Amino acid sequence: MSSPTDPLKLVHSDELVSVGVEISADGFIPVVDVEGLQGPRRPQIVKQIGHACQHYGAFIVKNHGIPETVFNNFLGGATMDFFRWPEREKLKFYTPKPGKFDNTEPRKPIEYFRAYTTGENVSLVRELAYVSCLIGDYANQWPSIPPSFRERVTDFSTSAKRVEFALGEAICESLGLERDYIKKKLLSNHEQKVAMNFYPARKQEDSELTCVLRDHTDPTIITILSEQNVHGLQILHDGEWMNVNLSPNHLIVLTGDLLQVLSNRRYKSLPHRVIVTCEKDRLSIATYCNPSDDATIEPAKELIDNDHPAIYKNFTYREFKDNVELAVDDARLNVFKITGAA
């Protein structure tokens, strides 16, 4: 892992300062204050977001507009409540392969999944629950016990959706596209999912660092992540795995596979993973900005010219989801790559 005096890191720090971006305590992740995104500082903030997407594939967001009470009520309240429910209640939502597209089965309001280690000593390493948050369709199907669950999920997902749209608009502008390009092109009837993750404390005999979520890119436009108290997220930066230590109520935004296609690889999807220690339980949440199933995914025509020919052919989001399991990183996009494209 790079040291604070690594010349490569200092070069990146200088680049961040040149576009007015604050640098995280880790010394390598751009921190973008989006409070002024709708004011006269918008061009500067858009430039910062574009720089971060192009050179880092990630940026930390502060002053995002999600009230602290809403944030904490969901991350520390509703999320923990769900994983503390009796087994018989959680198993009502059990899904062997969460997130996989299947038009033969009705979509569940919550998809619950558990992952275990393999080998002689089997242990639980992760519980995951995807909550479908198209509020009108699903809210009445969420559990009503505890009584606060529905309200807290609704409050958070509504606020998170506003952040997604605002960041999506800024990303479009940073690429030289119309502000509402993603919204009009991909999100007319999109799905919003919030993932709740629980990583139980490792057993004492397994006290060494353990990778509990292997390195991967996300099959999304962008992913917005946060965590409570216990860190564990790592992102790949300049060929090295770097720890991400988020401050309370901050978010980290990761570029996804679909943004890589839309931007014609100007913005590449970011590999990341999760590693935890034996000390404490870890909670994290993620919101996924995904298109409508029938939306056409393709490089924006404004980003194609003689010097930048299209790298990917057109495909629907439904076709993409059918191929998600073919690879654990952006190699899943190879099936949609134009023959001979760089």
Coordinates of C-alpha atoms in Angstrom, one line a residue:
M1 CA 0.0 0.0 0.0
S2 CA 1.3 3.4 -0.9
S3 CA 3.0 5.5 1.8
P4 CA 2.0 9.2 2.4
T5 CA 5.3 10.2 0.7
D6 CA 4.7 8.1 -2.4
P7 CA 5.5 10.5 -5.4
L8 CA 2.6 9.0 -7.4
K9 CA 0.2 9.8 -4.6
L10 CA 1.6 13.4 -4.3
V11 CA 1.0 13.9 -8.1
H12 CA -2.6 12.9 -7.7
S13 CA -3.0 15.2 -4.6
D14 CA -1.6 18.1 -6.7
E15 CA -4.2 17.3 -9.4
L16 CA -7.0 17.4 -6.8
V17 CA -5.9 20.7 -5.5
S18 CA -5.7 22.1 -9.0
V19 CA -9.4 21.5 -9.4
G20 CA -10.3 22.7 -5.9
V21 CA -11.1 19.3 -4.5
E22 CA -10.6 18.5 -0.8
I23 CA -8.6 15.3 -0.1
S24 CA -9.8 12.6 2.3
A25 CA -7.9 11.8 5.5
D26 CA -6.7 8.7 3.6
G27 CA -4.8 11.0 1.3
F28 CA -6.1 9.7 -2.0
I29 CA -9.9 10.0 -2.4
P30 CA -11.5 13.2 -3.7
V31 CA -14.1 14.7 -1.3
V32 CA -16.7 16.8 -3.0
D33 CA -18.9 19.2 -1.1
V34 CA -22.2 19.1 -3.1
E35 CA -24.1 21.6 -1.0
G36 CA -23.7 24.3 -3.6
L37 CA -24.6 22.1 -6.6
Q38 CA -27.7 24.2 -7.4
G39 CA -25.9 27.5 -7.0
P40 CA -23.2 29.6 -8.7
R41 CA -20.5 27.0 -7.6
R42 CA -22.1 24.3 -9.8
P43 CA -19.5 24.5 -12.7
Q44 CA -16.7 24.0 -10.2
I45 CA -18.4 21.1 -8.5
V46 CA -19.3 19.5 -11.8
K47 CA -15.6 19.8 -12.8
Q48 CA -14.5 18.2 -9.5
I49 CA -17.0 15.3 -10.0
G50 CA -15.8 14.7 -13.5
H51 CA -12.2 14.7 -12.5
A52 CA -12.9 12.2 -9.7
C53 CA -14.9 9.9 -12.0
Q54 CA -12.2 9.9 -14.7
H55 CA -9.1 9.5 -12.5
Y56 CA -10.3 7.7 -9.5
G57 CA -13.7 6.1 -10.2
A58 CA -14.9 7.2 -6.8
F59 CA -15.4 10.3 -4.7
I60 CA -16.7 11.0 -1.2
V61 CA -19.7 13.2 -0.9
K62 CA -20.4 15.5 2.0
N63 CA -23.3 17.9 2.6
H64 CA -25.4 15.6 0.4
G65 CA -28.7 16.7 1.8
I66 CA -29.9 13.5 3.5
P67 CA -30.8 14.6 7.0
E68 CA -28.6 13.0 9.7
T69 CA -31.6 11.6 11.6
V70 CA -32.9 10.0 8.4
F71 CA -29.5 8.6 7.7
N72 CA -29.0 7.2 11.2
N73 CA -32.5 5.9 11.5
F74 CA -32.0 3.8 8.4
L75 CA -28.3 2.7 8.8
G76 CA -28.3 2.1 12.5
G77 CA -32.0 1.5 13.0
A78 CA -34.0 -0.2 10.2
T79 CA -30.9 -2.1 8.9
M80 CA -30.0 -3.5 12.3
D81 CA -33.7 -4.2 13.1
F82 CA -33.9 -6.4 10.0
F83 CA -30.9 -8.5 10.7
R84 CA -32.0 -9.0 14.3
W85 CA -35.4 -10.4 13.3
P86 CA -36.1 -14.0 14.1
E87 CA -34.9 -16.5 11.5
R88 CA -38.4 -17.5 10.5
E89 CA -39.2 -13.9 9.6
K90 CA -36.1 -13.3 7.5
L91 CA -36.4 -16.5 5.7
K92 CA -39.7 -15.5 4.3
F93 CA -37.7 -13.3 2.0
Y94 CA -34.9 -15.8 1.3
T95 CA -33.7 -15.6 -2.3
P96 CA -30.9 -18.0 -3.5
K97 CA -29.6 -15.6 -6.1
P98 CA -30.6 -12.0 -5.2
G99 CA -30.6 -9.4 -7.9
K100 CA -30.8 -12.0 -10.8
F101 CA -33.3 -11.1 -13.5
D102 CA -36.1 -13.6 -13.8
N103 CA -39.3 -12.6 -15.6
T104 CA -41.0 -15.9 -14.6
E105 CA -41.1 -15.1 -10.9
P106 CA -42.8 -12.1 -9.2
R107 CA -40.2 -9.6 -7.9
K108 CA -39.9 -9.8 -4.1
P109 CA -40.1 -6.6 -2.0
I110 CA -37.0 -7.8 -0.2
E111 CA -34.5 -10.3 -1.4
Y112 CA -32.6 -11.9 1.5
F113 CA -29.3 -13.8 1.1
R114 CA -26.7 -15.3 3.3
A115 CA -23.1 -16.1 2.3
Y116 CA -20.8 -18.6 4.1
T117 CA -17.2 -19.6 4.0
T118 CA -16.3 -22.8 2.3
G119 CA -14.2 -25.6 3.6
E120 CA -14.0 -27.6 6.8
N121 CA -15.0 -24.8 9.2
V122 CA -18.1 -23.2 7.7
S123 CA -19.2 -19.8 9.1
L124 CA -21.5 -17.0 8.2
V125 CA -19.6 -14.1 6.7
R126 CA -22.4 -11.9 5.3
E127 CA -26.1 -11.3 5.3
L128 CA -27.6 -9.2 2.5
A129 CA -31.0 -7.8 1.9
Y130 CA -32.0 -6.0 -1.3
V131 CA -35.0 -3.7 -0.6
S132 CA -37.0 -2.7 -3.7
C133 CA -37.9 0.9 -3.2
L134 CA -40.4 1.9 -5.9
I135 CA -42.4 3.1 -3.0
G136 CA -45.9 2.9 -4.3
D137 CA -45.5 -0.7 -5.5
Y138 CA -43.5 -2.2 -2.6
A139 CA -43.9 -0.2 0.6
N140 CA -47.1 -2.1 1.6
Q141 CA -45.2 -5.4 1.1
W142 CA -42.4 -4.5 3.5
P143 CA -42.5 -6.0 7.0
S144 CA -44.6 -4.0 9.4
I145 CA -42.7 -5.2 12.5
P146 CA -41.1 -3.2 13.9
P147 CA -43.6 -0.4 13.1
S148 CA -40.8 2.1 12.2
F149 CA -39.3 -0.1 9.5
R150 CA -41.5 1.1 6.6
E151 CA -41.2 4.7 7.5
R152 CA -37.4 4.7 7.9
V153 CA -36.9 2.9 4.6
T154 CA -39.2 5.2 2.8
D155 CA -37.5 8.3 4.2
F156 CA -34.1 7.1 3.4
S157 CA -34.8 5.8 -0.1
T158 CA -36.7 9.0 -1.1
S159 CA -33.7 11.1 0.1
A160 CA -31.2 8.8 -1.6
K161 CA -33.1 9.0 -4.9
R162 CA -32.8 12.8 -4.9
V163 CA -29.0 12.4 -4.3
E164 CA -28.8 9.9 -7.2
F165 CA -30.6 12.2 -9.6
A166 CA -28.5 15.2 -8.6
L167 CA -25.2 13.4 -9.0
G168 CA -26.4 11.8 -12.2
E169 CA -27.1 15.3 -13.7
A170 CA -23.6 16.5 -12.6
I171 CA -21.9 13.5 -14.1
C172 CA -23.8 14.1 -17.4
E173 CA -22.6 17.7 -17.5
S174 CA -19.1 16.7 -16.7
L175 CA -19.2 14.6 -19.9
G176 CA -20.5 17.5 -21.9
L177 CA -24.0 15.9 -22.1
E178 CA -27.3 17.5 -21.4
R179 CA -28.0 17.6 -17.7
D180 CA -31.0 15.2 -17.9
Y181 CA -29.4 12.8 -20.3
I182 CA -29.3 9.8 -17.9
K183 CA -32.7 10.6 -16.5
K184 CA -34.4 10.8 -19.9
K185 CA -32.5 8.0 -21.6
L186 CA -32.3 5.4 -18.8
L187 CA -34.5 6.2 -15.8
S188 CA -38.0 6.7 -17.1
N189 CA -39.2 3.7 -15.2
H190 CA -36.1 2.6 -13.4
E191 CA -35.6 0.3 -10.4
Q192 CA -34.3 1.6 -7.2
K193 CA -32.8 -0.9 -4.8
V194 CA -31.2 -0.3 -1.4
A195 CA -28.9 -3.0 -0.1
M196 CA -28.5 -3.6 3.6
N197 CA -25.3 -5.6 4.5
F198 CA -24.4 -7.2 7.8
Y199 CA -20.9 -8.7 8.3
P200 CA -20.8 -10.4 11.7
A201 CA -17.7 -10.2 13.8
R202 CA -15.2 -12.9 12.8
K203 CA -14.4 -15.7 15.3
Q204 CA -11.3 -15.3 17.4
E205 CA -9.6 -18.2 15.6
D206 CA -10.2 -16.4 12.3
S207 CA -8.7 -13.2 13.6
E208 CA -6.6 -12.5 10.5
L209 CA -8.0 -10.2 7.9
T210 CA -10.5 -12.0 5.7
C211 CA -11.8 -10.9 2.4
V212 CA -15.6 -11.4 2.7
L213 CA -16.7 -9.8 -0.5
R214 CA -14.3 -10.5 -3.4
D215 CA -13.2 -7.8 -5.8
H216 CA -15.7 -6.8 -8.4
T217 CA -17.2 -3.9 -10.2
D218 CA -20.9 -3.0 -9.9
P219 CA -23.4 -3.6 -12.7
T220 CA -24.9 -0.1 -12.2
I221 CA -24.7 3.5 -13.4
I222 CA -23.4 4.6 -10.0
T223 CA -23.4 3.0 -6.6
I224 CA -23.7 5.1 -3.4
L225 CA -22.3 3.5 -0.3
S226 CA -22.0 4.2 3.4
E227 CA -21.1 2.3 6.5
Q228 CA -21.5 2.5 10.3
N229 CA -18.4 2.7 12.6
V230 CA -16.6 -0.4 11.4
H231 CA -14.6 0.2 8.1
G232 CA -13.9 -2.5 5.6
L233 CA -14.3 -1.1 2.1
Q234 CA -11.3 -1.2 -0.2
I235 CA -11.0 0.3 -3.7
L236 CA -8.4 -0.4 -6.3
H237 CA -6.3 2.7 -6.9
D238 CA -3.2 2.8 -9.1
G239 CA -3.0 -1.0 -9.0
E240 CA -3.1 -1.2 -5.1
W241 CA -5.9 -1.9 -2.7
M242 CA -6.6 1.1 -0.5
N243 CA -8.6 1.3 2.6
V244 CA -11.6 3.7 2.6
N245 CA -12.5 5.1 6.0
L246 CA -15.7 7.1 5.7
S247 CA -16.6 9.8 8.2
P248 CA -20.0 9.6 9.8
N249 CA -22.9 10.6 7.4
H250 CA -20.6 10.7 4.4
L251 CA -21.2 8.8 1.2
I252 CA -18.9 7.3 -1.3
V253 CA -19.9 7.2 -4.9
L254 CA -18.5 4.4 -7.2
T255 CA -18.7 4.4 -11.0
G256 CA -20.4 1.4 -12.4
D257 CA -20.3 -0.7 -15.6
L258 CA -23.2 1.1 -17.3
L259 CA -21.5 4.5 -16.8
Q260 CA -18.4 2.9 -18.4
V261 CA -20.5 2.1 -21.5
L262 CA -22.4 5.4 -21.5
S263 CA -19.2 7.4 -21.3
N264 CA -17.5 5.2 -23.9
R265 CA -14.9 4.2 -21.3
R266 CA -14.0 7.8 -20.4
Y267 CA -15.2 6.8 -16.9
K268 CA -14.3 3.2 -16.0
S269 CA -16.1 1.1 -13.5
L270 CA -14.2 0.8 -10.2
P271 CA -13.1 -2.6 -8.7
H272 CA -13.7 -2.8 -5.0
R273 CA -14.0 -5.3 -2.2
V274 CA -14.8 -5.7 1.5
I275 CA -12.4 -6.9 4.2
V276 CA -13.3 -7.1 7.9
T277 CA -11.6 -8.1 11.1
C278 CA -12.8 -10.2 14.1
E279 CA -13.4 -7.1 16.3
K280 CA -16.9 -5.9 15.6
D281 CA -20.0 -6.4 13.5
R282 CA -20.1 -4.3 10.4
L283 CA -23.2 -2.6 8.9
S284 CA -23.2 -1.0 5.5
I285 CA -25.8 0.3 3.0
A286 CA -25.7 0.8 -0.8
T287 CA -28.1 2.4 -3.2
Y288 CA -28.0 1.3 -6.8
C289 CA -28.9 3.6 -9.7
N290 CA -30.2 1.1 -12.4
P291 CA -32.1 1.7 -15.6
S292 CA -35.5 0.5 -16.8
D293 CA -35.4 -3.1 -18.0
D294 CA -36.2 -2.0 -21.6
A295 CA -33.8 0.9 -21.6
T296 CA -31.1 0.9 -24.3
I297 CA -27.6 1.0 -23.0
E298 CA -25.1 2.5 -25.5
P299 CA -22.2 5.0 -25.7
A300 CA -23.6 8.5 -25.9
K301 CA -23.4 9.7 -29.5
E302 CA -22.0 13.0 -28.4
L303 CA -18.9 11.1 -27.1
I304 CA -18.2 9.3 -30.4
D305 CA -16.0 10.7 -33.1
N306 CA -13.1 9.6 -35.3
D307 CA -10.7 9.7 -32.4
H308 CA -13.2 8.0 -30.0
P309 CA -15.1 5.3 -32.0
A310 CA -17.8 3.4 -30.1
I311 CA -16.4 0.6 -28.0
Y312 CA -19.7 -1.1 -27.1
K313 CA -22.8 -2.0 -29.2
N314 CA -26.3 -1.3 -28.1
F315 CA -28.0 -3.6 -25.6
T316 CA -31.0 -3.5 -23.3
Y317 CA -30.6 -3.5 -19.5
R318 CA -32.6 -6.8 -19.5
E319 CA -29.9 -8.3 -21.8
F320 CA -27.2 -7.0 -19.6
K321 CA -28.7 -8.5 -16.4
D322 CA -28.9 -11.9 -18.2
N323 CA -25.1 -11.7 -18.5
V324 CA -24.2 -10.3 -15.1
E325 CA -23.2 -13.6 -13.6
L326 CA -20.8 -14.3 -16.5
A327 CA -18.0 -12.4 -14.7
V328 CA -17.3 -10.6 -11.4
D329 CA -15.9 -7.4 -13.0
D330 CA -16.3 -5.3 -16.0
A331 CA -15.3 -8.3 -18.2
R332 CA -19.1 -9.0 -18.2
L333 CA -19.2 -6.1 -20.7
N334 CA -17.0 -8.0 -23.2
V335 CA -20.0 -9.7 -24.7
F336 CA -21.3 -6.3 -25.8
K337 CA -17.9 -5.0 -27.1
I338 CA -17.6 -4.1 -30.7
T339 CA -15.2 -6.4 -32.5
G340 CA -11.8 -4.7 -32.9
A341 CA -12.6 -2.0 -30.3
A342 CA -9.7 -1.0 -28.0

